[in-house]
PDB file of C-alpha atoms in Angstrom:
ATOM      1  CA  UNK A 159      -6.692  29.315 -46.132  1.00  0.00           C
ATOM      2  CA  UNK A 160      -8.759  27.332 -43.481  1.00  0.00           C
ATOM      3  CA  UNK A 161      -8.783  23.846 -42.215  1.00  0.00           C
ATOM      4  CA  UNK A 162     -11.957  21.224 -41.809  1.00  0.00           C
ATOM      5  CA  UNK A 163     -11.883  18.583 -39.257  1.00  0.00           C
ATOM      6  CA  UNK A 164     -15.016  16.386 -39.063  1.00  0.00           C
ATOM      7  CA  UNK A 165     -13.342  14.320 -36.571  1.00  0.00           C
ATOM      8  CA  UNK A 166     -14.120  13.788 -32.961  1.00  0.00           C
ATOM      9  CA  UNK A 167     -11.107  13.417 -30.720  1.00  0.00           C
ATOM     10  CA  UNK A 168      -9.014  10.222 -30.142  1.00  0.00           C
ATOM     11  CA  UNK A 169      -9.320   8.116 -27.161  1.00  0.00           C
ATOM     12  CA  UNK A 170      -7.938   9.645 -24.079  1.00  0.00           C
ATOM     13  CA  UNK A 171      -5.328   7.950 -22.102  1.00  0.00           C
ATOM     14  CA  UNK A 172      -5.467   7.919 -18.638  1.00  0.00           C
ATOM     15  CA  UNK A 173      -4.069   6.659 -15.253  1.00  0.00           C
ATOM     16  CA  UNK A 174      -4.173   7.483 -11.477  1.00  0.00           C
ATOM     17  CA  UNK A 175      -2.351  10.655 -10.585  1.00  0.00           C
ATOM     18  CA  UNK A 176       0.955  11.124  -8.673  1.00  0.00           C
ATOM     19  CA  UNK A 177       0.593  10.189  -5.120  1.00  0.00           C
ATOM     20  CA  UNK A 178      -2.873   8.493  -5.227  1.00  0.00           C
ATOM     21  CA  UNK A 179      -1.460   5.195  -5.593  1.00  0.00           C
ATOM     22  CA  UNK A 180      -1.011   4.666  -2.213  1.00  0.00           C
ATOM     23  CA  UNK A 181       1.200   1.411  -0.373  1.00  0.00           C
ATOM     24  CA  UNK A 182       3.773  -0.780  -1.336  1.00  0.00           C
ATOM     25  CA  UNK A 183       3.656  -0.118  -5.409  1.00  0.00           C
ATOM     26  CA  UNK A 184       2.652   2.923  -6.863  1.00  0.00           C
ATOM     27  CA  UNK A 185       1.827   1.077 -10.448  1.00  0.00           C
ATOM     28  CA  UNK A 186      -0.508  -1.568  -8.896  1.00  0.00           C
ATOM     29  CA  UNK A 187      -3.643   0.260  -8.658  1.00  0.00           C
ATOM     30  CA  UNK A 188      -4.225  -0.690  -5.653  1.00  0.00           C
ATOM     31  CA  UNK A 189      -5.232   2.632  -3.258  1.00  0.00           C
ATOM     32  CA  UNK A 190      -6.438   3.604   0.335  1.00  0.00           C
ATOM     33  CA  UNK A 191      -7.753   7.015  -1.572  1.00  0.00           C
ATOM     34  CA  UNK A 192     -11.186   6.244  -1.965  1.00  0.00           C
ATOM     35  CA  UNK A 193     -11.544   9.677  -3.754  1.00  0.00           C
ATOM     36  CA  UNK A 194      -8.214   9.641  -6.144  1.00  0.00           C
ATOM     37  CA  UNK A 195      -7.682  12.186  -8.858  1.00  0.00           C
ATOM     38  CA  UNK A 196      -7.083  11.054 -12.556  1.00  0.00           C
ATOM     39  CA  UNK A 197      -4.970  12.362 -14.550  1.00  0.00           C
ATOM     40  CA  UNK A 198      -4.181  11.792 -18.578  1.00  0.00           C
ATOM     41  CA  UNK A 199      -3.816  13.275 -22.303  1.00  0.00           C
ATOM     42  CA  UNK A 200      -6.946  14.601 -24.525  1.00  0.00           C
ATOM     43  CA  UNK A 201      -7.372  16.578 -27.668  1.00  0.00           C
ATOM     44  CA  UNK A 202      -6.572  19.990 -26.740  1.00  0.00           C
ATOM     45  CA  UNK A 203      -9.496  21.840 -25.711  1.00  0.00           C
ATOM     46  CA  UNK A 204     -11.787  18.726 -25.385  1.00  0.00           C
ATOM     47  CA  UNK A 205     -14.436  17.642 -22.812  1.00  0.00           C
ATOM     48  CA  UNK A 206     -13.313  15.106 -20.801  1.00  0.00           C
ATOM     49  CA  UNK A 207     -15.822  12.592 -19.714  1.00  0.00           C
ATOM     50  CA  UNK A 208     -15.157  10.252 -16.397  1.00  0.00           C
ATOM     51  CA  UNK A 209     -16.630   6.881 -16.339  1.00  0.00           C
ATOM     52  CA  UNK A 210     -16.640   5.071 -13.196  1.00  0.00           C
ATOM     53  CA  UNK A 211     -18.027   1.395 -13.804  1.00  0.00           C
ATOM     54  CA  UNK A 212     -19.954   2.461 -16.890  1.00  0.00           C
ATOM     55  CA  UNK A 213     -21.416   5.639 -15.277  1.00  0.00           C
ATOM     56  CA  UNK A 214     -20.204   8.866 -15.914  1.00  0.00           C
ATOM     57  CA  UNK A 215     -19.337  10.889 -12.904  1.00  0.00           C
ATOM     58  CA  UNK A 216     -17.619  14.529 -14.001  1.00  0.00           C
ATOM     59  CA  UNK A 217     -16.158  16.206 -17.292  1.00  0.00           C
ATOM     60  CA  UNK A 218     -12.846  18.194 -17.531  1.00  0.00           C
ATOM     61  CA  UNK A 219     -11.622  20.468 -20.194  1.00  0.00           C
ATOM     62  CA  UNK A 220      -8.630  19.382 -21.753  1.00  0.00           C
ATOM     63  CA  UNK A 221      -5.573  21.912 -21.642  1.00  0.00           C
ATOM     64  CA  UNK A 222      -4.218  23.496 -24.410  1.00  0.00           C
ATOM     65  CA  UNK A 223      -1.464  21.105 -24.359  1.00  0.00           C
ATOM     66  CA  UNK A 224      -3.607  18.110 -23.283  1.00  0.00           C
ATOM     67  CA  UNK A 225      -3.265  17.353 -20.449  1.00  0.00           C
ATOM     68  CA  UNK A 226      -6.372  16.718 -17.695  1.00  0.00           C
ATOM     69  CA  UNK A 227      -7.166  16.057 -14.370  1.00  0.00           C
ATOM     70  CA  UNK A 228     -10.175  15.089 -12.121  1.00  0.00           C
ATOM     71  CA  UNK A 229     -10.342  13.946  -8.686  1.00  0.00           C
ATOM     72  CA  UNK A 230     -13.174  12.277  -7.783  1.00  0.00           C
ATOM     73  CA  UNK A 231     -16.056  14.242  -5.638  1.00  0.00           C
ATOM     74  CA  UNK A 232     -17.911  10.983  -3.603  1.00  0.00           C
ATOM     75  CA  UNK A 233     -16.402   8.508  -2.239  1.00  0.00           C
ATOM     76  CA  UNK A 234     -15.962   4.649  -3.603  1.00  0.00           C
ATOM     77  CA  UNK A 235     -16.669   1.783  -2.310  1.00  0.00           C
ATOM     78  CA  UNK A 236     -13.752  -0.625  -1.422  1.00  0.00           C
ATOM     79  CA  UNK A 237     -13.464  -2.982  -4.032  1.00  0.00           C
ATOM     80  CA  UNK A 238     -12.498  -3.253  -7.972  1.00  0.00           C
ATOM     81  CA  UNK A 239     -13.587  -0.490 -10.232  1.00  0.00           C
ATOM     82  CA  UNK A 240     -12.876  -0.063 -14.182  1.00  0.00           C
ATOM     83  CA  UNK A 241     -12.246   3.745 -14.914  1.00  0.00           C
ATOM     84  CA  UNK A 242     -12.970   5.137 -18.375  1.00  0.00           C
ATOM     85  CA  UNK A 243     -13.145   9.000 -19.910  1.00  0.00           C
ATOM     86  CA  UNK A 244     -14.110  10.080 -23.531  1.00  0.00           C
ATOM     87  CA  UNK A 245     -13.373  13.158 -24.902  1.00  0.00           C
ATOM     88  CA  UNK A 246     -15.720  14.826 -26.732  1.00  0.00           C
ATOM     89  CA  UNK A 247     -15.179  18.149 -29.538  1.00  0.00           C
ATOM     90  CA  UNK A 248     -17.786  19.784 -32.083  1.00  0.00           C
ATOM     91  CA  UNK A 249     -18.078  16.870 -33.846  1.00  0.00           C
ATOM     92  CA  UNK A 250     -19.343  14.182 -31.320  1.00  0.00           C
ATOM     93  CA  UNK A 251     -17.496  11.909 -28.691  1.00  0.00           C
ATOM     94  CA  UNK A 252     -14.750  10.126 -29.562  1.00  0.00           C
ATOM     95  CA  UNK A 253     -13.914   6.354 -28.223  1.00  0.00           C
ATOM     96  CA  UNK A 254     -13.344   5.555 -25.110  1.00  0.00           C
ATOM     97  CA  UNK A 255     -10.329   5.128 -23.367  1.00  0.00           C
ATOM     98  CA  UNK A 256      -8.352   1.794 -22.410  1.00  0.00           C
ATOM     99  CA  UNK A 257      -9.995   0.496 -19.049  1.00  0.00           C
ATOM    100  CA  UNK A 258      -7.707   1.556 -15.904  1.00  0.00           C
ATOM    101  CA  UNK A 259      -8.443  -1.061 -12.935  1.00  0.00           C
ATOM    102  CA  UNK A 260      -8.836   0.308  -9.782  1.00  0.00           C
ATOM    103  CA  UNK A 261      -8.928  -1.391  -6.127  1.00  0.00           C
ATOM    104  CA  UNK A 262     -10.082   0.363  -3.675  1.00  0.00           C
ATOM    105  CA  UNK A 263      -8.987  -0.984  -0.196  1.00  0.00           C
ATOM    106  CA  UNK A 264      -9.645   1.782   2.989  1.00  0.00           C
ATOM    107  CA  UNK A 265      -9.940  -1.104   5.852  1.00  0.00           C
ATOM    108  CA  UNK A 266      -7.105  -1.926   8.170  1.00  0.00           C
ATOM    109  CA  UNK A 267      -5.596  -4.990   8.530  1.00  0.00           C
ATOM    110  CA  UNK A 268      -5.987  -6.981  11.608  1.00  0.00           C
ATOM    111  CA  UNK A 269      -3.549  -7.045  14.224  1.00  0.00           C
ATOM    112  CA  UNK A 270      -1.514  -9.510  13.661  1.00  0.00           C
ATOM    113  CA  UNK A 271      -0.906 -13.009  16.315  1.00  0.00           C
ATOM    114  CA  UNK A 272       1.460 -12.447  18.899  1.00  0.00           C
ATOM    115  CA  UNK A 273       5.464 -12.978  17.512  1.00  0.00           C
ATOM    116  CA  UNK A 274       7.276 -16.328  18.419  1.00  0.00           C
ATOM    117  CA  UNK A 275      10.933 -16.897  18.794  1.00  0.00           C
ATOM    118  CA  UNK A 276      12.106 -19.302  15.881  1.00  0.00           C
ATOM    119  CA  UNK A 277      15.649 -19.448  16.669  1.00  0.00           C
ATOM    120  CA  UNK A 278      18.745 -17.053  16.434  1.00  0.00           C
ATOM    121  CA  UNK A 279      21.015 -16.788  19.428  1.00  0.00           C
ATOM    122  CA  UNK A 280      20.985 -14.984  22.810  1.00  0.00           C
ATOM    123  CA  UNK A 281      20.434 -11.436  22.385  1.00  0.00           C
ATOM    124  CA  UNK A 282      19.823 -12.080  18.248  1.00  0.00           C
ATOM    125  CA  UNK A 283      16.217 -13.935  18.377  1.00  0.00           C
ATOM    126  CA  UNK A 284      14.855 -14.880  15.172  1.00  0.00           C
ATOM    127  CA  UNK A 285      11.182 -14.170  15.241  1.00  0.00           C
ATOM    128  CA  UNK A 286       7.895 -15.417  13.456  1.00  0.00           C
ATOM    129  CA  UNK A 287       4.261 -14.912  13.036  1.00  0.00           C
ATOM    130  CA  UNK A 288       1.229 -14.361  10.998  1.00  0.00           C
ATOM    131  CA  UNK A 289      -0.333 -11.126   9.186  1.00  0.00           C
ATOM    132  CA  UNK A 290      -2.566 -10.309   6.156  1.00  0.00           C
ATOM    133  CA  UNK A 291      -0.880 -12.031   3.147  1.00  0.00           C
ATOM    134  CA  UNK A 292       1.296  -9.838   1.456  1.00  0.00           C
ATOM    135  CA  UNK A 293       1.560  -7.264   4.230  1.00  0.00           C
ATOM    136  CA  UNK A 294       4.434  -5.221   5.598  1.00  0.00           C
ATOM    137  CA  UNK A 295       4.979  -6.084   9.231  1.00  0.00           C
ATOM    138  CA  UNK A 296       6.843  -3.624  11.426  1.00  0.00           C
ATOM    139  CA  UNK A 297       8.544  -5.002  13.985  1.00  0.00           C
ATOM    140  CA  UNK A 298       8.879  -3.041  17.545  1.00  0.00           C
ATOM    141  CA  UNK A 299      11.000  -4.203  20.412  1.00  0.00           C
ATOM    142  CA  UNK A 300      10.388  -1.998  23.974  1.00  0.00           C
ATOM    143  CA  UNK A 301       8.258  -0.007  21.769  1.00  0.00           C
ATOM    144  CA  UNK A 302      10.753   1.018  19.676  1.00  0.00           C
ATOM    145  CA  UNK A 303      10.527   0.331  15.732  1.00  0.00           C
ATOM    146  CA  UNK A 304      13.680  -2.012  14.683  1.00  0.00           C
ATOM    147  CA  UNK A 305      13.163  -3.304  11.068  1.00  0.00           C
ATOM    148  CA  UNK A 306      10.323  -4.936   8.822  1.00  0.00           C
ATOM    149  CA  UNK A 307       9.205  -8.339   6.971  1.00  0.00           C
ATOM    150  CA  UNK A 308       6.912  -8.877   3.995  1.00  0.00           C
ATOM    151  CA  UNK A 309       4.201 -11.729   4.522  1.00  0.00           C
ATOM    152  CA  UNK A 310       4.165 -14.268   2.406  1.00  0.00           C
ATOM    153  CA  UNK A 311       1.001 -15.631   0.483  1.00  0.00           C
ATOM    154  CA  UNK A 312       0.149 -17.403   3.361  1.00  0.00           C
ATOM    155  CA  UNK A 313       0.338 -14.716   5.873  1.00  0.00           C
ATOM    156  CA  UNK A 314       4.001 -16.056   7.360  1.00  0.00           C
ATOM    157  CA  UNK A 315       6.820 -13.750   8.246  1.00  0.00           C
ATOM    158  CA  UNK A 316      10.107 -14.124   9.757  1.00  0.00           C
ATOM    159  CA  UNK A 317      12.858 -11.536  11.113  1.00  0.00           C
ATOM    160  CA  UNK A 318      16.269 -11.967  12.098  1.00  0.00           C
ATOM    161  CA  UNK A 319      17.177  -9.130  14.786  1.00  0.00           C
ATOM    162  CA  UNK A 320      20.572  -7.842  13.227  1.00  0.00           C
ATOM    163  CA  UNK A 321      21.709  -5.812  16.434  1.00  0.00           C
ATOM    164  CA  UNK A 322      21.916  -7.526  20.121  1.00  0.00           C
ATOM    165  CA  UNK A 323      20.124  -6.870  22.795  1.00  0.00           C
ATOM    166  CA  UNK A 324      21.070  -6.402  26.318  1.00  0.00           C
ATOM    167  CA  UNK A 325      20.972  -8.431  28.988  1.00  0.00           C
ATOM    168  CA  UNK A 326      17.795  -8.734  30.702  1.00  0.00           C
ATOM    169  CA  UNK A 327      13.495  -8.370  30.033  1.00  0.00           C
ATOM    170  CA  UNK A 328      12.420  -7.541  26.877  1.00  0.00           C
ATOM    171  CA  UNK A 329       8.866  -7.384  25.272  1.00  0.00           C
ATOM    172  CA  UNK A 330       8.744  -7.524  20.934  1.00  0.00           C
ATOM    173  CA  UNK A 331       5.322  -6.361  19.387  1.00  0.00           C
ATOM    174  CA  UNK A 332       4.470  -6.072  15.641  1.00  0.00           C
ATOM    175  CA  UNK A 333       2.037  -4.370  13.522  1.00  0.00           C
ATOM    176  CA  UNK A 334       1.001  -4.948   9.476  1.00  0.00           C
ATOM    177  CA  UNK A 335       0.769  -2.378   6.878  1.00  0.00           C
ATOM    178  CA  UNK A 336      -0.960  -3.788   3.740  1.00  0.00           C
ATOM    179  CA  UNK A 337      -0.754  -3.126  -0.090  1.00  0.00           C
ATOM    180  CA  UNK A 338      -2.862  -0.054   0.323  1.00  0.00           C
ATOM    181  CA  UNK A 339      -0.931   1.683   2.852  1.00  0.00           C
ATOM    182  CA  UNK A 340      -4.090   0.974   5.535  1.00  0.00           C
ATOM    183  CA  UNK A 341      -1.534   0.773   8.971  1.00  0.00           C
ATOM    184  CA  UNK A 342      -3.591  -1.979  11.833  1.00  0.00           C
ATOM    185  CA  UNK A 343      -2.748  -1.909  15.195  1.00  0.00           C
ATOM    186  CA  UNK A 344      -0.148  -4.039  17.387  1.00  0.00           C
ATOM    187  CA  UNK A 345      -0.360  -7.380  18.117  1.00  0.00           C
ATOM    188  CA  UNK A 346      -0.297  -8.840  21.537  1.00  0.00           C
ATOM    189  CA  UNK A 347       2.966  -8.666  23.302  1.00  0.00           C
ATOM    190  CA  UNK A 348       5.987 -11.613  23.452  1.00  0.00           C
ATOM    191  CA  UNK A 349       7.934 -11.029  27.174  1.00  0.00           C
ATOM    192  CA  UNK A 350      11.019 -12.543  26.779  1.00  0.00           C
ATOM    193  CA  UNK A 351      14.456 -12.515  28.724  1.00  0.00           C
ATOM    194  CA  UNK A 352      18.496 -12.238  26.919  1.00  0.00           C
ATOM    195  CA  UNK A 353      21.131 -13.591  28.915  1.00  0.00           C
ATOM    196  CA  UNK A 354      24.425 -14.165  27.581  1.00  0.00           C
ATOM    197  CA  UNK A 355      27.086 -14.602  30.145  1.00  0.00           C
ATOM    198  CA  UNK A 356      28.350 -17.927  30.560  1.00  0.00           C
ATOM    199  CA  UNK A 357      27.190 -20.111  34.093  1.00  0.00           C
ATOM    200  CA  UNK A 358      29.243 -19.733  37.227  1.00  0.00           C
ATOM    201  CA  UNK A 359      31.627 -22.330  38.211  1.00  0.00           C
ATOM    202  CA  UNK A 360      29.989 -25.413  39.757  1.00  0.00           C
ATOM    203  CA  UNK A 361      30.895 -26.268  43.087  1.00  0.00           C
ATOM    204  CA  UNK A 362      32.042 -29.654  43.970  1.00  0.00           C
ATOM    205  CA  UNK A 363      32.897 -31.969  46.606  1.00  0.00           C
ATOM    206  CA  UNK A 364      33.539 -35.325  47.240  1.00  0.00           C
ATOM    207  CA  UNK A 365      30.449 -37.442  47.678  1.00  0.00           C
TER     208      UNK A 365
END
């Protein structure tokens, strides 16, 4: 008893691989890896051919339970890229896979402006500022790392200090980390004073 199978394989399916979506989301395609590894599901025992933008770049043999990988060898260029593979067997290529959308985004943000205080209370400032839009800015008082804000779609952020500080100088600092996980440097420095003891008594005395 024998089989025949005139057909070429099925599309592949593929998608980045663990890790090399780098940042805030790890679904968003969006990546600081400008040389990520694919990963996805073939015929068993196919060739595995990597488009990059319409150009093939690599092949990869299928396993014998499907499954592929291939990390890319050069470099790309930041940007949006459309990633394809077809697999190919003894009878031909099959179709080509679903397009995965790739962003490739390897330059750090700018430092962000110096932090303002908005408000809060002695010892519990509310600050404010501007980073890259949609940006993760870490905020550091005396150099020390105290929580984080998201920027809005305008580049805005605000953060409420949720533990006091003491009495006396103090100097906040912030820094952004966008969508790709790129880390810029710190702003400028805000020198500001707490002081929350109530005034003296007045002195008086008849006019």
């Amino acid at each position: 008893a024998f089989d025949v199978d005139t057909r070429p394989p099925g599309a592949p399916s593929l998608a980045l691989a663990a890790g090399a979506d780098t940042g805030s989301s790890a679904t968003d395609g969006v990546t600081r890896d400008a040389m990520p590894a694919i990963t996805g599901m073939a015929q068993a025992g196919s060739t595995v051919v990597v488009h990059i933008d319409g150009v093939a770049i690599g092949s990869v043999t299928a396993g014998a339970d499907g499954a592929w990988s291939y990390r890319l060898t050069a470099p790309l260029a930041d940007g949006l890229h459309s990633v394809t593979a077809v697999a190919s067997n003894a009878n031909g290529p099959g179709a080509a896979s679903a397009a995965l959308t790739l962003t490739i985004d390897t330059a750090a943000p700018a430092a962000p402006g110096v932090p303002a205080i908005a408000g809060g209370r002695p010892g519990l400032p509310l600050l404010s500022g501007s980073a890259e839009a949609g940006s993760t800015v870490i905020v550091h008082v005396d150099g020390v790392a105290i929580g984080s804000a998201t920027a809005d779609a305008g580049g805005a952020w605000t953060y409420q200090l949720t533990a006091s500080l003491a009495d006396g100088a103090h100097a906040a600092q912030v820094l952004a980390i966008d969508i790709a996980g790129n880390r810029g440097a710190l702003s400028g420095s805000l020198a500001f004073d707490v002081d929350t003891r109530p005034p003296g008594a007045p002195s008086l005395a008849l006019a």
